[in-house]
Amino acid sequence: MRKKISVIQVPFGLGAGREGTERGPESMLEAGLYRQLRNLGFAIEHESRVEPPASRSSDAGAAAGGRGSVQHLAAVKAMSRSVADKVSEAVGAQSFPLVLGGDRSVSIGAFAGLTRHYSRLGVVCFDAHAAVNTEETTPLGHVNGMAMSVALGRSAFTLADIPGSGLPISKQNVVLIGLRDLEPNEREWIRSERIAFFSMHEIDRMGIERVVEQALRIAGKGTDGIHVCLDTDVLDPLEAPGVGLQVPGGLSYREAHFALELLAESGRITSMDVTEVNALLDDNRRTARLAVGLITSVLGKRII
């Protein structure tokens, strides 16, 4: 039986502070994603596109952002409802949901849809940023910096605001990999709540293989599925220039591929979202092609 996959395009960029991520899904498709999936033996069960909702002026929060204000929140919630429905349909059809963003706020809809089916979901996030700001702590009001807070029930906006969603993600089964750019309040909260994290310091010291082994143990303990969030800014900008916010000192090409190959070998990955490919900042679709390669690694592609 051929493996089934559902590709869900979410060209949404209102959760970020600059244009370009809304073109991420198209860029990844143009970089040969479907051909690569078919070469891996996947049957593309369903292709769908979540059209971005219009943002109303009353939805924009403070005009210049700022601590305590959130921009485009109503649009993010509308997008999240649509993404949740698409993801839920895919899981119900026993198809692997692959969500292509868009900015990091797209992950919220993926989490919401998955919690309709998984009573305890493990999450492994590759991201330079923790995304655990809240409405009160966000410095610029961008929801892409709140995605994990929404999933964990830390912010006022939670998965419960998306109809049909299950319980918040348990902090005991969340792992953050590749961190290197955090707000002071995020750093304090992660440590106080004992969220599992492996910054670039830990990766350098331990090696990516040991990091992934521990991540699988944490995300897989008592869970019925493991979701992978891949924010492409986890990669070093020398490898992936086309991201919303470049942070030097990230994962190398081989570290990223090896990490996702190890996840694939576990046989426990049940869904994935890929975000923050900024087509306007990319160099000849270099970052999009790298993202496609990383997707195929987590889906089982090997050199031999």
CSV table of C-alpha atoms in Angstrom, one decimal:
chain,number,residue,atom,x,y,z
A,1,MET,CA,0.0,0.0,0.0
A,2,ARG,CA,1.4,3.4,-0.9
A,3,LYS,CA,1.9,5.9,1.9
A,4,LYS,CA,-0.6,8.8,1.9
A,5,ILE,CA,0.2,12.4,2.4
A,6,SER,CA,-1.9,15.5,2.4
A,7,VAL,CA,-0.2,18.7,1.4
A,8,ILE,CA,-1.8,21.8,3.0
A,9,GLN,CA,-0.7,25.1,1.6
A,10,VAL,CA,-1.1,28.1,3.9
A,11,PRO,CA,0.1,31.3,2.2
A,12,PHE,CA,-0.4,33.4,5.4
A,13,GLY,CA,2.1,36.1,6.5
A,14,LEU,CA,0.1,38.4,8.8
A,15,GLY,CA,1.5,36.7,11.9
A,16,ALA,CA,5.0,38.1,11.0
A,17,GLY,CA,6.5,41.5,10.8
A,18,ARG,CA,7.5,41.6,7.1
A,19,GLU,CA,6.2,40.4,3.8
A,20,GLY,CA,7.4,37.3,2.0
A,21,THR,CA,6.5,34.3,4.1
A,22,GLU,CA,3.1,34.2,2.4
A,23,ARG,CA,4.9,33.1,-0.7
A,24,GLY,CA,6.7,30.2,1.1
A,25,PRO,CA,4.3,27.4,0.0
A,26,GLU,CA,4.4,28.4,-3.6
A,27,SER,CA,8.2,28.6,-3.5
A,28,MET,CA,8.5,25.1,-2.0
A,29,LEU,CA,6.2,23.6,-4.6
A,30,GLU,CA,8.3,25.3,-7.4
A,31,ALA,CA,11.4,23.8,-5.8
A,32,GLY,CA,10.1,20.3,-6.7
A,33,LEU,CA,8.3,19.1,-3.6
A,34,TYR,CA,5.6,17.0,-5.3
A,35,ARG,CA,8.2,15.3,-7.5
A,36,GLN,CA,10.3,14.5,-4.5
A,37,LEU,CA,7.3,13.1,-2.6
A,38,ARG,CA,6.3,10.9,-5.5
A,39,ASN,CA,9.8,9.6,-5.8
A,40,LEU,CA,9.6,8.5,-2.2
A,41,GLY,CA,6.5,6.5,-3.0
A,42,PHE,CA,3.9,8.8,-1.5
A,43,ALA,CA,0.4,9.1,-2.9
A,44,ILE,CA,-0.6,12.7,-2.6
A,45,GLU,CA,-4.0,12.0,-1.1
A,46,HIS,CA,-5.2,15.6,-1.0
A,47,GLU,CA,-3.9,19.0,-2.0
A,48,SER,CA,-5.5,22.0,-0.4
A,49,ARG,CA,-4.9,25.6,0.0
A,50,VAL,CA,-6.1,27.8,2.9
A,51,GLU,CA,-6.8,31.2,1.5
A,52,PRO,CA,-5.6,34.0,3.8
A,53,PRO,CA,-8.5,35.9,5.4
A,54,ALA,CA,-8.6,39.6,4.8
A,55,SER,CA,-7.2,41.7,7.7
A,56,ARG,CA,-9.5,44.4,8.9
A,57,SER,CA,-8.1,47.7,10.2
A,58,SER,CA,-9.8,47.0,13.6
A,59,ASP,CA,-7.8,43.7,13.7
A,60,ALA,CA,-4.4,45.3,13.5
A,61,GLY,CA,-3.8,46.1,17.1
A,62,ALA,CA,-1.6,49.1,17.8
A,63,ALA,CA,-0.5,50.6,14.6
A,64,ALA,CA,3.2,50.2,15.3
A,65,GLY,CA,2.9,47.1,17.4
A,66,GLY,CA,4.3,47.3,20.9
A,67,ARG,CA,4.3,45.4,24.1
A,68,GLY,CA,0.8,44.4,25.1
A,69,SER,CA,-0.7,44.7,21.7
A,70,VAL,CA,-1.2,41.9,19.1
A,71,GLN,CA,-1.5,42.5,15.4
A,72,HIS,CA,-3.9,40.7,13.1
A,73,LEU,CA,-5.2,38.4,15.8
A,74,ALA,CA,-8.7,37.9,14.3
A,75,ALA,CA,-7.0,37.0,10.9
A,76,VAL,CA,-4.7,34.5,12.7
A,77,LYS,CA,-7.7,32.9,14.4
A,78,ALA,CA,-9.6,32.6,11.2
A,79,MET,CA,-6.6,31.1,9.4
A,80,SER,CA,-6.1,28.7,12.3
A,81,ARG,CA,-9.7,27.4,12.2
A,82,SER,CA,-9.3,26.6,8.5
A,83,VAL,CA,-5.9,24.9,8.9
A,84,ALA,CA,-7.3,22.9,11.8
A,85,ASP,CA,-10.1,21.6,9.7
A,86,LYS,CA,-7.7,20.6,6.8
A,87,VAL,CA,-5.3,18.9,9.2
A,88,SER,CA,-8.1,17.1,11.0
A,89,GLU,CA,-9.5,15.8,7.6
A,90,ALA,CA,-6.0,14.5,6.7
A,91,VAL,CA,-5.6,12.6,10.0
A,92,GLY,CA,-9.1,11.2,9.7
A,93,ALA,CA,-8.2,9.8,6.3
A,94,GLN,CA,-5.1,8.2,7.7
A,95,SER,CA,-2.9,10.6,5.7
A,96,PHE,CA,0.2,12.3,6.8
A,97,PRO,CA,-0.5,16.1,7.2
A,98,LEU,CA,2.2,18.2,5.7
A,99,VAL,CA,1.5,21.9,6.4
A,100,LEU,CA,3.4,24.5,4.3
A,101,GLY,CA,3.5,28.0,5.8
A,102,GLY,CA,3.5,30.9,5.9
A,103,ASP,CA,4.8,32.4,9.0
A,104,ARG,CA,5.1,30.5,12.3
A,105,SER,CA,1.6,31.3,13.4
A,106,VAL,CA,0.5,28.7,10.9
A,107,SER,CA,1.6,26.1,13.4
A,108,ILE,CA,-1.2,27.0,15.7
A,109,GLY,CA,-3.8,25.7,13.3
A,110,ALA,CA,-1.8,22.5,12.8
A,111,PHE,CA,-1.7,22.0,16.6
A,112,ALA,CA,-5.5,22.6,16.8
A,113,GLY,CA,-6.3,20.1,14.2
A,114,LEU,CA,-4.0,17.4,15.6
A,115,THR,CA,-5.4,17.7,19.1
A,116,ARG,CA,-8.8,16.6,17.7
A,117,HIS,CA,-7.3,13.2,17.2
A,118,TYR,CA,-4.3,12.8,19.5
A,119,SER,CA,-5.1,12.9,23.2
A,120,ARG,CA,-1.4,13.5,24.0
A,121,LEU,CA,0.7,14.9,21.3
A,122,GLY,CA,4.5,15.2,21.4
A,123,VAL,CA,6.1,18.1,19.7
A,124,VAL,CA,9.7,18.6,18.4
A,125,CYS,CA,10.3,22.2,17.3
A,126,PHE,CA,13.3,23.3,15.3
A,127,ASP,CA,13.5,27.1,15.7
A,128,ALA,CA,16.0,29.8,16.4
A,129,HIS,CA,13.2,31.4,18.5
A,130,ALA,CA,11.2,29.9,21.3
A,131,ALA,CA,7.9,31.5,20.3
A,132,VAL,CA,6.7,31.5,23.9
A,133,ASN,CA,5.8,35.2,24.1
A,134,THR,CA,2.3,36.2,25.2
A,135,GLU,CA,0.0,39.1,24.6
A,136,GLU,CA,1.6,40.9,27.5
A,137,THR,CA,5.2,40.1,26.7
A,138,THR,CA,5.4,40.3,22.9
A,139,PRO,CA,7.8,43.2,22.0
A,140,LEU,CA,6.3,43.8,18.5
A,141,GLY,CA,2.8,42.2,18.6
A,142,HIS,CA,3.6,39.5,16.1
A,143,VAL,CA,1.7,36.2,16.6
A,144,ASN,CA,4.4,34.1,15.1
A,145,GLY,CA,6.4,34.8,18.3
A,146,MET,CA,3.5,33.4,20.3
A,147,ALA,CA,2.8,30.0,18.6
A,148,MET,CA,4.1,27.8,21.3
A,149,SER,CA,2.4,29.8,24.0
A,150,VAL,CA,-0.9,29.3,22.3
A,151,ALA,CA,-0.3,25.6,22.0
A,152,LEU,CA,0.8,25.3,25.7
A,153,GLY,CA,-2.1,27.3,27.0
A,154,ARG,CA,0.2,30.1,28.3
A,155,SER,CA,-1.3,33.0,26.5
A,156,ALA,CA,-4.9,34.4,26.6
A,157,PHE,CA,-5.3,33.1,23.0
A,158,THR,CA,-5.3,29.3,23.3
A,159,LEU,CA,-6.2,26.3,21.2
A,160,ALA,CA,-9.6,26.4,23.0
A,161,ASP,CA,-10.4,29.5,20.8
A,162,ILE,CA,-10.4,27.2,17.8
A,163,PRO,CA,-13.6,25.1,17.6
A,164,GLY,CA,-13.2,21.4,18.1
A,165,SER,CA,-9.6,21.5,19.5
A,166,GLY,CA,-8.5,19.2,22.2
A,167,LEU,CA,-6.5,19.9,25.3
A,168,PRO,CA,-3.4,22.1,25.2
A,169,ILE,CA,-0.1,20.4,24.4
A,170,SER,CA,1.6,19.1,27.5
A,171,LYS,CA,4.8,21.0,28.3
A,172,GLN,CA,6.3,17.7,29.4
A,173,ASN,CA,6.3,16.5,25.8
A,174,VAL,CA,7.6,19.6,24.0
A,175,VAL,CA,11.2,19.9,22.9
A,176,LEU,CA,12.8,23.1,21.4
A,177,ILE,CA,15.9,22.6,19.3
A,178,GLY,CA,18.2,25.2,17.9
A,179,LEU,CA,17.4,28.2,20.1
A,180,ARG,CA,19.7,31.2,19.9
A,181,ASP,CA,17.5,34.3,20.0
A,182,LEU,CA,15.2,34.6,23.0
A,183,GLU,CA,13.5,37.5,24.8
A,184,PRO,CA,14.5,37.7,28.5
A,185,ASN,CA,11.0,36.7,29.6
A,186,GLU,CA,11.1,33.7,27.3
A,187,ARG,CA,14.4,32.5,28.8
A,188,GLU,CA,13.1,32.9,32.3
A,189,TRP,CA,9.8,31.1,31.6
A,190,ILE,CA,11.4,28.2,29.8
A,191,ARG,CA,13.8,27.6,32.7
A,192,SER,CA,11.1,28.1,35.4
A,193,GLU,CA,8.7,25.7,33.7
A,194,ARG,CA,11.5,23.2,32.8
A,195,ILE,CA,10.6,23.1,29.1
A,196,ALA,CA,13.0,20.8,27.4
A,197,PHE,CA,15.4,22.8,25.1
A,198,PHE,CA,18.6,22.3,23.3
A,199,SER,CA,20.1,25.6,22.3
A,200,MET,CA,23.0,25.8,19.8
A,201,HIS,CA,25.3,25.7,22.8
A,202,GLU,CA,23.9,22.2,23.8
A,203,ILE,CA,24.0,21.1,20.2
A,204,ASP,CA,27.7,22.1,19.9
A,205,ARG,CA,28.5,20.4,23.2
A,206,MET,CA,26.5,17.2,22.9
A,207,GLY,CA,26.3,16.7,19.1
A,208,ILE,CA,23.0,16.6,17.1
A,209,GLU,CA,22.6,12.8,17.4
A,210,ARG,CA,22.5,12.8,21.1
A,211,VAL,CA,20.2,15.8,21.1
A,212,VAL,CA,17.7,14.1,18.8
A,213,GLU,CA,17.8,10.9,20.8
A,214,GLN,CA,16.9,12.8,23.9
A,215,ALA,CA,14.2,14.8,22.1
A,216,LEU,CA,12.5,11.6,20.9
A,217,ARG,CA,12.6,10.2,24.4
A,218,ILE,CA,10.9,13.4,25.8
A,219,ALA,CA,8.4,14.0,23.0
A,220,GLY,CA,7.6,10.3,22.8
A,221,LYS,CA,7.0,9.6,26.5
A,222,GLY,CA,3.4,8.5,26.8
A,223,THR,CA,2.3,10.2,23.6
A,224,ASP,CA,0.3,8.9,20.7
A,225,GLY,CA,2.0,10.9,18.0
A,226,ILE,CA,4.9,13.3,17.4
A,227,HIS,CA,4.5,16.5,15.4
A,228,VAL,CA,7.6,18.2,13.9
A,229,CYS,CA,7.7,22.0,13.5
A,230,LEU,CA,10.4,23.2,11.2
A,231,ASP,CA,11.0,26.9,11.2
A,232,THR,CA,13.6,27.4,8.6
A,233,ASP,CA,15.4,30.1,10.6
A,234,VAL,CA,16.8,27.3,12.7
A,235,LEU,CA,19.3,27.0,9.9
A,236,ASP,CA,22.4,29.1,9.6
A,237,PRO,CA,21.7,32.1,7.3
A,238,LEU,CA,24.7,31.0,5.2
A,239,GLU,CA,22.7,27.9,4.4
A,240,ALA,CA,19.2,29.4,4.3
A,241,PRO,CA,19.2,33.2,3.5
A,242,GLY,CA,15.5,33.3,2.7
A,243,VAL,CA,14.0,33.4,6.2
A,244,GLY,CA,11.9,36.1,8.0
A,245,LEU,CA,14.5,36.8,10.6
A,246,GLN,CA,18.1,35.7,10.1
A,247,VAL,CA,20.1,34.7,13.2
A,248,PRO,CA,23.7,33.7,12.7
A,249,GLY,CA,25.1,30.5,14.1
A,250,GLY,CA,22.4,28.0,13.3
A,251,LEU,CA,22.3,24.4,12.2
A,252,SER,CA,24.4,23.4,9.2
A,253,TYR,CA,23.0,21.6,6.2
A,254,ARG,CA,24.2,18.2,7.4
A,255,GLU,CA,23.2,18.7,11.0
A,256,ALA,CA,19.7,19.5,9.9
A,257,HIS,CA,19.4,16.6,7.5
A,258,PHE,CA,20.9,14.1,10.0
A,259,ALA,CA,18.5,15.3,12.7
A,260,LEU,CA,15.5,14.7,10.5
A,261,GLU,CA,16.8,11.4,9.3
A,262,LEU,CA,17.0,10.3,12.9
A,263,LEU,CA,13.5,11.3,13.5
A,264,ALA,CA,12.4,9.4,10.4
A,265,GLU,CA,14.2,6.3,11.7
A,266,SER,CA,12.1,6.4,14.9
A,267,GLY,CA,8.9,5.7,12.9
A,268,ARG,CA,7.0,8.0,15.3
A,269,ILE,CA,6.6,11.2,13.3
A,270,THR,CA,2.9,11.6,12.4
A,271,SER,CA,2.8,15.2,11.0
A,272,MET,CA,4.9,18.2,10.1
A,273,ASP,CA,4.7,21.9,9.5
A,274,VAL,CA,7.3,24.0,7.7
A,275,THR,CA,7.3,27.7,8.2
A,276,GLU,CA,9.1,31.0,7.6
A,277,VAL,CA,10.5,30.4,4.1
A,278,ASN,CA,10.6,34.0,2.9
A,279,ALA,CA,10.6,34.0,-0.9
A,280,LEU,CA,11.3,37.7,-1.2
A,281,LEU,CA,14.5,37.3,0.7
A,282,ASP,CA,15.6,34.0,-0.9
A,283,ASP,CA,18.4,33.5,-3.4
A,284,ASN,CA,17.2,31.6,-6.4
A,285,ARG,CA,14.9,29.5,-4.2
A,286,ARG,CA,17.9,28.2,-2.3
A,287,THR,CA,16.1,28.1,1.1
A,288,ALA,CA,13.0,26.6,-0.5
A,289,ARG,CA,15.0,23.8,-2.0
A,290,LEU,CA,16.7,23.2,1.3
A,291,ALA,CA,13.3,23.0,3.0
A,292,VAL,CA,12.1,20.5,0.4
A,293,GLY,CA,15.2,18.4,1.1
A,294,LEU,CA,14.5,18.5,4.8
A,295,ILE,CA,10.9,17.5,4.4
A,296,THR,CA,12.0,14.4,2.4
A,297,SER,CA,14.5,13.5,5.1
A,298,VAL,CA,11.9,13.4,7.8
A,299,LEU,CA,9.7,11.3,5.4
A,300,GLY,CA,12.4,8.7,5.0
A,301,LYS,CA,14.7,9.7,2.1
A,302,ARG,CA,18.2,8.2,2.3
A,303,ILE,CA,21.4,8.5,0.3
A,304,ILE,CA,21.2,4.7,-0.4
